[in-house]
XYZ file of C-alpha atoms in Angstrom:
523
model
C 101.616 141.602 93.463
C 103.067 138.179 94.044
C 101.014 135.298 95.398
C 102.644 135.717 98.796
C 101.427 139.323 98.894
C 97.749 138.544 98.140
C 95.596 139.460 101.146
C 93.839 136.547 102.763
C 90.385 136.679 104.384
C 92.008 136.207 107.791
C 93.687 139.629 107.538
C 90.326 141.418 107.922
C 87.461 139.585 109.629
C 84.095 139.615 107.900
C 82.604 141.530 110.798
C 84.904 144.479 110.093
C 84.424 144.719 106.335
C 81.169 146.658 106.409
C 83.133 149.820 107.200
C 85.360 149.532 104.144
C 83.160 151.968 102.210
C 82.975 154.575 104.937
C 86.305 156.354 104.445
C 85.962 157.557 108.023
C 88.485 160.193 109.166
C 90.698 158.941 111.950
C 93.218 161.688 112.595
C 93.506 163.207 116.040
C 93.200 166.618 114.433
C 89.782 165.701 113.073
C 88.635 164.258 116.375
C 89.652 167.424 118.159
C 87.969 169.592 115.533
C 84.633 167.743 115.470
C 84.370 167.774 119.264
C 84.701 171.557 119.380
C 82.334 174.429 118.668
C 78.937 173.030 119.646
C 76.245 174.870 121.534
C 75.374 173.870 125.078
C 72.764 171.239 125.814
C 69.379 172.450 127.119
C 69.337 172.742 130.902
C 65.659 171.903 131.349
C 64.774 168.290 132.007
C 61.706 166.744 130.342
C 58.434 166.701 132.206
C 57.442 163.505 133.945
C 55.550 161.253 131.572
C 51.789 160.912 132.152
C 52.411 157.155 132.098
C 55.009 157.252 134.893
C 52.717 156.891 137.904
C 50.683 154.166 136.216
C 53.884 152.300 135.338
C 55.017 152.560 138.958
C 51.770 150.945 140.128
C 52.239 148.136 137.627
C 55.798 147.521 138.835
C 54.601 147.420 142.419
C 51.934 144.852 141.530
C 54.501 142.698 139.762
C 56.973 142.957 142.630
C 54.420 141.699 145.129
C 54.191 138.474 143.120
C 57.943 137.806 143.362
C 59.242 139.095 146.727
C 62.969 138.706 147.268
C 63.692 137.985 143.597
C 65.471 140.031 140.942
C 63.250 140.568 137.913
C 64.890 141.396 134.597
C 62.783 142.950 131.812
C 64.802 143.849 128.683
C 63.621 146.266 126.023
C 65.381 144.152 123.398
C 68.084 144.754 120.833
C 68.148 146.253 117.393
C 67.504 143.535 114.826
C 69.335 143.420 111.514
C 67.044 143.627 108.501
C 69.780 143.136 105.928
C 73.507 143.754 105.986
C 73.948 146.891 108.126
C 70.316 148.034 108.077
C 68.202 147.489 111.187
C 64.468 147.122 111.507
C 62.808 150.062 113.175
C 63.135 149.348 116.875
C 60.123 148.540 119.014
C 60.666 147.646 122.686
C 59.283 144.487 124.216
C 55.726 145.119 125.346
C 56.427 144.150 128.959
C 59.227 146.718 129.080
C 56.945 149.404 127.635
C 54.206 148.504 130.130
C 56.489 148.744 133.166
C 58.425 151.878 132.146
C 55.844 153.874 130.215
C 58.365 154.306 127.389
C 57.287 153.889 123.788
C 58.534 154.683 120.288
C 62.115 153.712 119.470
C 64.505 155.454 121.869
C 65.720 152.685 124.168
C 67.301 149.700 122.348
C 69.443 147.599 124.716
C 67.810 149.119 127.797
C 66.942 146.772 130.655
C 64.547 147.370 133.524
C 65.583 145.516 136.660
C 63.463 145.209 139.776
C 65.976 144.685 142.571
C 64.552 143.072 145.712
C 64.552 145.180 148.857
C 65.284 143.806 152.291
C 62.749 144.327 155.054
C 64.648 147.353 156.346
C 64.989 148.830 152.861
C 61.289 148.397 152.166
C 60.178 149.867 155.481
C 62.458 152.862 155.049
C 61.228 153.478 151.507
C 57.628 153.102 152.646
C 58.086 155.540 155.525
C 59.754 158.086 153.264
C 56.895 157.833 150.775
C 54.119 157.836 153.336
C 52.847 154.440 152.195
C 50.747 152.166 154.322
C 52.256 148.868 155.583
C 50.381 146.951 152.882
C 52.094 149.133 150.301
C 55.603 148.515 151.580
C 57.808 148.395 148.461
C 59.243 145.009 147.571
C 61.678 146.161 144.895
C 63.648 149.126 143.650
C 63.265 149.582 139.897
C 66.373 150.681 138.011
C 66.548 151.404 134.303
C 69.871 150.434 132.717
C 70.168 152.533 129.618
C 72.629 153.559 126.918
C 72.732 157.374 127.205
C 74.119 159.663 124.559
C 77.879 159.801 124.292
C 79.937 162.924 124.591
C 80.837 164.900 121.495
C 84.479 164.059 122.100
C 83.871 160.338 121.546
C 84.079 158.302 118.373
C 80.511 157.109 118.962
C 79.255 160.674 118.471
C 80.263 160.846 114.803
C 81.175 157.288 113.760
C 78.628 154.868 115.239
C 75.781 154.416 112.769
C 73.662 152.514 115.300
C 73.930 154.809 118.296
C 75.860 157.930 117.288
C 74.178 161.307 117.571
C 75.064 162.379 114.033
C 73.489 159.177 112.687
C 70.346 158.522 114.708
C 69.770 161.730 116.624
C 70.252 162.868 120.190
C 69.762 160.138 122.745
C 68.549 161.108 126.240
C 70.962 161.488 129.117
C 70.578 159.426 132.272
C 69.158 162.477 134.041
C 66.637 163.093 131.280
C 65.375 159.514 131.153
C 65.085 159.494 134.935
C 63.047 162.715 134.921
C 60.777 161.319 132.210
C 60.112 157.939 133.804
C 60.587 158.561 137.518
C 63.059 155.673 137.555
C 66.621 155.647 138.773
C 68.718 155.367 135.636
C 72.162 153.808 135.347
C 74.481 153.215 132.419
C 73.864 149.871 130.764
C 77.563 149.062 131.177
C 76.896 148.551 134.892
C 74.170 145.960 134.243
C 76.379 142.873 134.547
C 77.554 143.746 138.035
C 74.033 144.689 139.099
C 72.625 141.373 137.936
C 75.355 139.410 139.702
C 74.898 141.010 143.108
C 74.181 138.344 145.772
C 73.369 135.701 143.128
C 76.548 133.708 143.675
C 75.881 133.661 147.402
C 72.490 132.143 146.720
C 70.698 135.053 148.379
C 68.828 136.274 145.290
C 66.977 134.370 142.625
C 66.933 135.956 139.153
C 64.124 135.747 136.608
C 64.414 137.165 133.094
C 61.742 137.667 130.435
C 62.388 134.951 127.844
C 63.022 135.758 124.191
C 63.307 139.494 124.789
C 67.098 139.945 124.566
C 69.395 136.993 123.879
C 72.467 138.757 125.278
C 70.787 139.523 128.600
C 69.402 135.986 128.796
C 72.926 134.673 128.246
C 74.232 136.849 131.093
C 71.568 135.512 133.434
C 72.214 131.937 132.317
C 75.920 132.334 133.107
C 75.144 133.695 136.567
C 72.799 130.806 137.265
C 75.331 128.253 136.094
C 78.058 129.748 138.265
C 75.740 129.688 141.275
C 74.395 126.192 140.537
C 70.890 127.578 140.022
C 70.186 126.485 136.433
C 67.675 123.773 137.301
C 64.123 124.966 136.720
C 65.285 128.233 135.151
C 63.049 127.923 132.085
C 59.958 127.395 134.223
C 60.983 130.295 136.425
C 61.268 132.642 133.473
C 58.024 131.378 131.971
C 56.262 132.214 135.229
C 57.535 135.786 134.946
C 56.300 136.069 131.355
C 52.942 134.683 132.439
C 52.643 137.223 135.271
C 53.596 140.110 132.991
C 50.946 139.033 130.497
C 48.235 138.698 133.123
C 49.168 142.094 134.554
C 47.856 143.605 131.307
C 44.448 141.897 131.332
C 42.817 144.928 132.959
C 43.803 148.327 131.590
C 44.212 151.397 133.778
C 42.842 154.811 132.865
C 46.008 155.817 131.011
C 45.921 152.695 128.859
C 42.238 153.124 128.053
C 42.928 156.657 126.884
C 45.753 155.465 124.648
C 43.592 152.785 123.029
C 40.898 155.393 122.438
C 43.470 157.560 120.672
C 44.608 154.600 118.568
C 41.022 153.824 117.560
C 40.352 157.456 116.645
C 43.423 157.556 114.389
C 42.404 154.236 112.868
C 38.969 155.617 112.013
C 40.666 158.430 110.082
C 42.679 155.821 108.235
C 39.533 154.011 107.137
C 38.110 157.279 105.851
C 41.305 157.739 103.840
C 40.815 154.256 102.398
C 37.308 155.024 101.165
C 38.548 158.168 99.445
C 41.379 156.184 97.816
C 39.189 153.487 96.271
C 38.925 155.103 92.808
C 42.722 155.240 92.628
C 42.941 151.665 93.916
C 40.610 150.457 91.142
C 42.786 152.133 88.546
C 46.004 150.599 89.885
C 47.138 147.060 88.962
C 47.966 146.441 92.625
C 45.083 148.307 94.162
C 45.414 146.455 97.443
C 48.809 148.134 97.856
C 47.153 151.504 97.349
C 44.819 150.762 100.261
C 47.660 149.450 102.407
C 49.805 152.480 101.660
C 47.079 155.011 102.369
C 46.414 153.520 105.790
C 50.129 153.195 106.529
C 50.644 156.877 105.824
C 47.917 157.774 108.319
C 49.477 155.451 110.911
C 52.840 157.182 110.626
C 51.301 160.649 110.612
C 49.095 160.027 113.637
C 51.150 157.566 115.656
C 54.205 155.355 115.845
C 53.087 153.267 112.881
C 51.068 150.146 112.275
C 50.039 147.919 115.160
C 50.393 144.944 112.792
C 50.643 144.332 109.059
C 47.552 145.635 107.315
C 45.247 143.163 105.613
C 43.863 144.797 102.453
C 42.091 141.924 100.742
C 39.835 142.377 97.742
C 37.488 139.708 96.433
C 38.582 136.140 97.041
C 41.819 137.252 98.697
C 39.737 138.080 101.776
C 39.156 134.352 102.241
C 42.820 134.072 103.239
C 42.582 135.166 106.843
C 46.012 136.751 107.143
C 46.353 138.093 103.613
C 49.166 140.640 103.983
C 50.758 140.270 100.542
C 48.292 142.874 99.335
C 49.398 142.676 95.717
C 46.051 142.122 94.011
C 43.767 144.267 91.952
C 40.684 145.972 93.364
C 37.752 145.666 90.987
C 34.308 147.162 90.718
C 31.651 144.919 92.219
C 33.976 143.370 94.784
C 34.105 143.670 98.527
C 37.389 144.711 100.120
C 38.156 143.516 103.643
C 40.531 145.798 105.533
C 41.890 144.728 108.920
C 44.118 147.503 110.225
C 45.150 149.386 113.349
C 47.201 152.451 114.212
C 49.775 152.037 116.960
C 50.186 155.331 118.837
C 53.500 156.538 120.255
C 52.864 154.783 123.573
C 52.648 151.549 121.513
C 48.979 150.818 122.236
C 47.152 149.710 119.120
C 43.676 149.550 117.688
C 42.445 146.523 115.741
C 39.483 147.225 113.461
C 38.053 145.438 110.438
C 35.523 146.756 107.975
C 34.336 145.054 104.810
C 33.249 147.628 102.254
C 31.839 147.472 98.718
C 34.268 148.901 96.198
C 31.419 150.581 94.296
C 29.858 151.942 97.475
C 26.820 149.654 97.251
C 26.379 146.048 98.390
C 24.929 143.491 96.021
C 22.062 141.359 97.339
C 24.379 138.398 97.970
C 27.032 140.558 99.639
C 24.443 142.215 101.842
C 23.054 138.828 102.902
C 26.455 137.599 104.086
C 27.289 140.952 105.642
C 24.063 141.034 107.641
C 24.683 137.548 108.991
C 28.111 138.577 110.262
C 26.760 141.821 111.705
C 24.024 139.918 113.551
C 26.669 137.606 114.993
C 28.777 140.566 116.140
C 25.755 142.234 117.715
C 24.835 139.036 119.549
C 28.355 138.789 120.954
C 28.283 142.432 122.022
C 24.898 141.932 123.733
C 26.262 138.898 125.588
C 29.276 140.918 126.738
C 27.021 143.355 128.551
C 25.322 140.710 130.661
C 26.452 139.954 134.241
C 28.590 136.901 134.937
C 29.762 136.504 131.344
C 32.994 134.657 130.637
C 35.323 135.529 127.808
C 34.537 132.271 126.036
C 30.825 133.219 125.934
C 31.516 135.961 123.398
C 32.509 133.403 120.803
C 29.599 131.113 121.653
C 27.081 133.922 121.113
C 28.445 134.700 117.658
C 28.570 131.040 116.641
C 24.906 130.517 117.557
C 23.927 133.161 115.010
C 26.257 131.983 112.258
C 25.262 128.334 112.656
C 21.578 129.265 112.446
C 22.128 131.360 109.322
C 24.204 128.693 107.590
C 21.528 126.138 108.391
C 18.898 128.415 106.836
C 21.002 128.585 103.680
C 21.187 124.781 103.522
C 24.937 124.634 103.979
C 25.136 122.388 107.059
C 24.789 118.574 107.047
C 22.227 118.827 109.855
C 20.629 121.357 112.149
C 22.266 124.380 113.719
C 22.008 122.673 117.099
C 23.842 119.607 115.799
C 26.551 121.828 114.359
C 26.984 123.718 117.638
C 27.554 120.432 119.487
C 31.282 119.950 120.216
C 31.172 116.753 118.142
C 29.807 118.670 115.143
C 31.168 122.185 114.574
C 30.419 122.045 110.827
C 29.830 125.799 110.717
C 33.458 126.359 111.637
C 34.420 125.440 108.063
C 33.513 129.024 107.206
C 34.706 130.692 110.433
C 37.872 128.956 111.622
C 39.236 131.701 113.873
C 38.138 132.869 117.287
C 35.718 135.731 117.805
C 37.651 137.728 120.388
C 41.082 138.472 121.797
C 42.465 140.954 124.291
C 43.915 144.161 122.880
C 46.484 146.653 124.137
C 50.243 146.914 123.681
C 50.040 143.812 121.503
C 47.316 143.348 118.941
C 46.816 139.898 120.508
C 47.490 141.107 124.015
C 48.063 139.018 127.154
C 48.875 135.970 125.051
C 50.888 134.221 127.796
C 48.056 134.410 130.320
C 46.699 131.167 131.753
C 43.502 129.772 130.283
C 41.631 130.342 133.542
C 42.687 134.001 133.467
C 41.785 134.497 129.811
C 39.335 132.239 128.020
C 37.626 130.923 131.155
C 37.689 134.226 133.066
C 34.784 136.544 133.798
C 34.749 139.844 131.960
C 35.978 142.561 134.316
C 36.185 146.362 134.216
C 39.212 147.614 132.306
C 39.345 144.709 129.885
C 39.648 145.702 126.233
C 39.027 143.066 123.596
C 37.819 142.616 120.041
C 34.628 141.140 118.684
C 35.287 139.960 115.126
C 33.107 137.236 113.620
C 33.330 136.518 109.920
C 32.178 134.283 107.104
C 34.600 133.181 104.403
C 33.288 131.522 101.251
C 36.136 130.597 98.940
C 35.636 130.628 95.182
C 36.373 126.906 94.913
C 34.188 125.773 97.838
C 31.493 123.590 96.283
C 29.549 123.402 99.541
C 28.742 127.109 99.212
C 25.817 128.334 97.070
C 27.257 129.547 93.792
C 26.075 133.134 94.246
C 27.979 133.392 97.538
C 31.305 131.961 96.409
C 34.232 134.359 96.601
C 32.557 136.515 99.242
C 34.249 137.120 102.583
C 33.063 139.419 105.362
C 34.568 140.257 108.736
C 33.420 143.022 111.074
C 35.708 143.798 113.990
C 35.291 146.290 116.793
C 37.262 147.142 119.924
C 35.284 146.766 123.151
C 35.859 148.194 126.650
C 34.296 146.889 129.850
C 33.418 149.971 131.908
C 33.628 150.219 135.683
C 29.890 149.526 136.055
C 30.190 146.322 134.008
C 28.570 147.724 130.882
C 30.451 147.568 127.601
C 31.389 150.283 125.128
C 32.189 149.861 121.463
C 35.261 152.073 121.135
C 35.176 151.861 117.334
C 31.449 152.569 116.927
C 32.217 155.808 115.065
C 32.983 153.676 112.011
C 29.676 152.613 110.412
C 28.681 148.992 110.787
C 25.241 148.402 109.228
C 25.014 147.980 105.427
C 22.908 151.120 105.005
C 25.236 153.180 107.195
C 28.306 151.918 105.349
C 26.815 152.906 102.004
C 25.814 156.368 103.272
C 29.259 156.877 104.847
C 31.027 155.968 101.631
C 28.777 158.243 99.563
C 29.497 161.178 101.870
C 33.268 160.639 101.818
C 33.406 160.262 98.055
C 31.250 163.322 97.449
């Protein structure tokens, strides 16, 4: 081959070279052959999801906050892990909350709440028998990529969406039956978003950082209509409202969190049984991580977050997810883990357990201090008129007092609890509680007055998770306590009567109960 015949990079763009290895058949004869000879699709549509009615109520509540505006809630796109491999898809939590869809079946889908005119709303209300106060403000439409026909190239050749590659995708009719939503092909989304925007009749808000392509579409529409000013604040207000909508869980959500906690408890039992194997393995923390991960996939969608399996001094790194260390006799192992069920609701539980099944005197002393702090926070949660911030304060009062008793503070517990002191926070730098639900740190975009400064209300689910972390090289810690870390975390529900329930109470918490539990599981 002469120099003039040498292919240049311009002849085949980089974006097209990934298919070079595929040797994909392209003949018309093949396309005709592969499209023929398949059985018929099932006629029966799926049953309506048990989440559908709850999701409809959530959409109605959101719509009332933004009358006359188009609200755009993307599920998100597939994300490349490396080369042509994608991460397992998980939809944006706001999309899951408003559609009731979970697992991984709707990449690129977009939920749009289209504003209804007064006549549209009244007609819809009359047809549904709703009261005037319940007059619909929006029509929700799900724009979705349905399965392609067997006579298309997508069917056999598209490794991201094709049926032979990733399985059978729902049809528009099937997704509509499942969700109760009107479903349209995602190819019609652009026109739907643009309707009446150029005329200045409709304002559009889009959930930020959910789908860059959809955000770009909305940005173009705004620019063309001269509506770009204040767009970021507008979208942030939508994200804020979606987050605050999840502060109080409905009965369906509470049931899903209960299921996630129950599966998580099984995972912790698996961990206890795996400890002998973990001790024998050079990366015993990975054994623990893997055992819990297997339970999460068997019982649910997967992990709600990366498991922390931290033995010995590793547990003093709060977000230790490398999990590559050994697990040795005489150590404590701190496991912070949660199963995410198919609806995408997750548990978030931490237990600190002795590898040998028995606490040493020093370990028990630290453990009891943390348990007392957790119990004090739980007791405070059950009192009337309690604010979310009070949960942390109750736990800190106990920990400061205990650290003062051990001679670790430069003054009294009271001086440490003063905002100008806070010396005890050296050994407990994180917060004691956070909301829990579709995200492990749920409702994170809520306003301070709706979260930290808010009263506890029925339907709220949150964690209580105090800890003490004494690093091996911390010279302010008594020598016998160095290298010990303890965290105890439970998932708490505020009931309708204002009382609180520890959803994860089935997992032992006291030192004696932990030891007895481990002995029973290990035979």
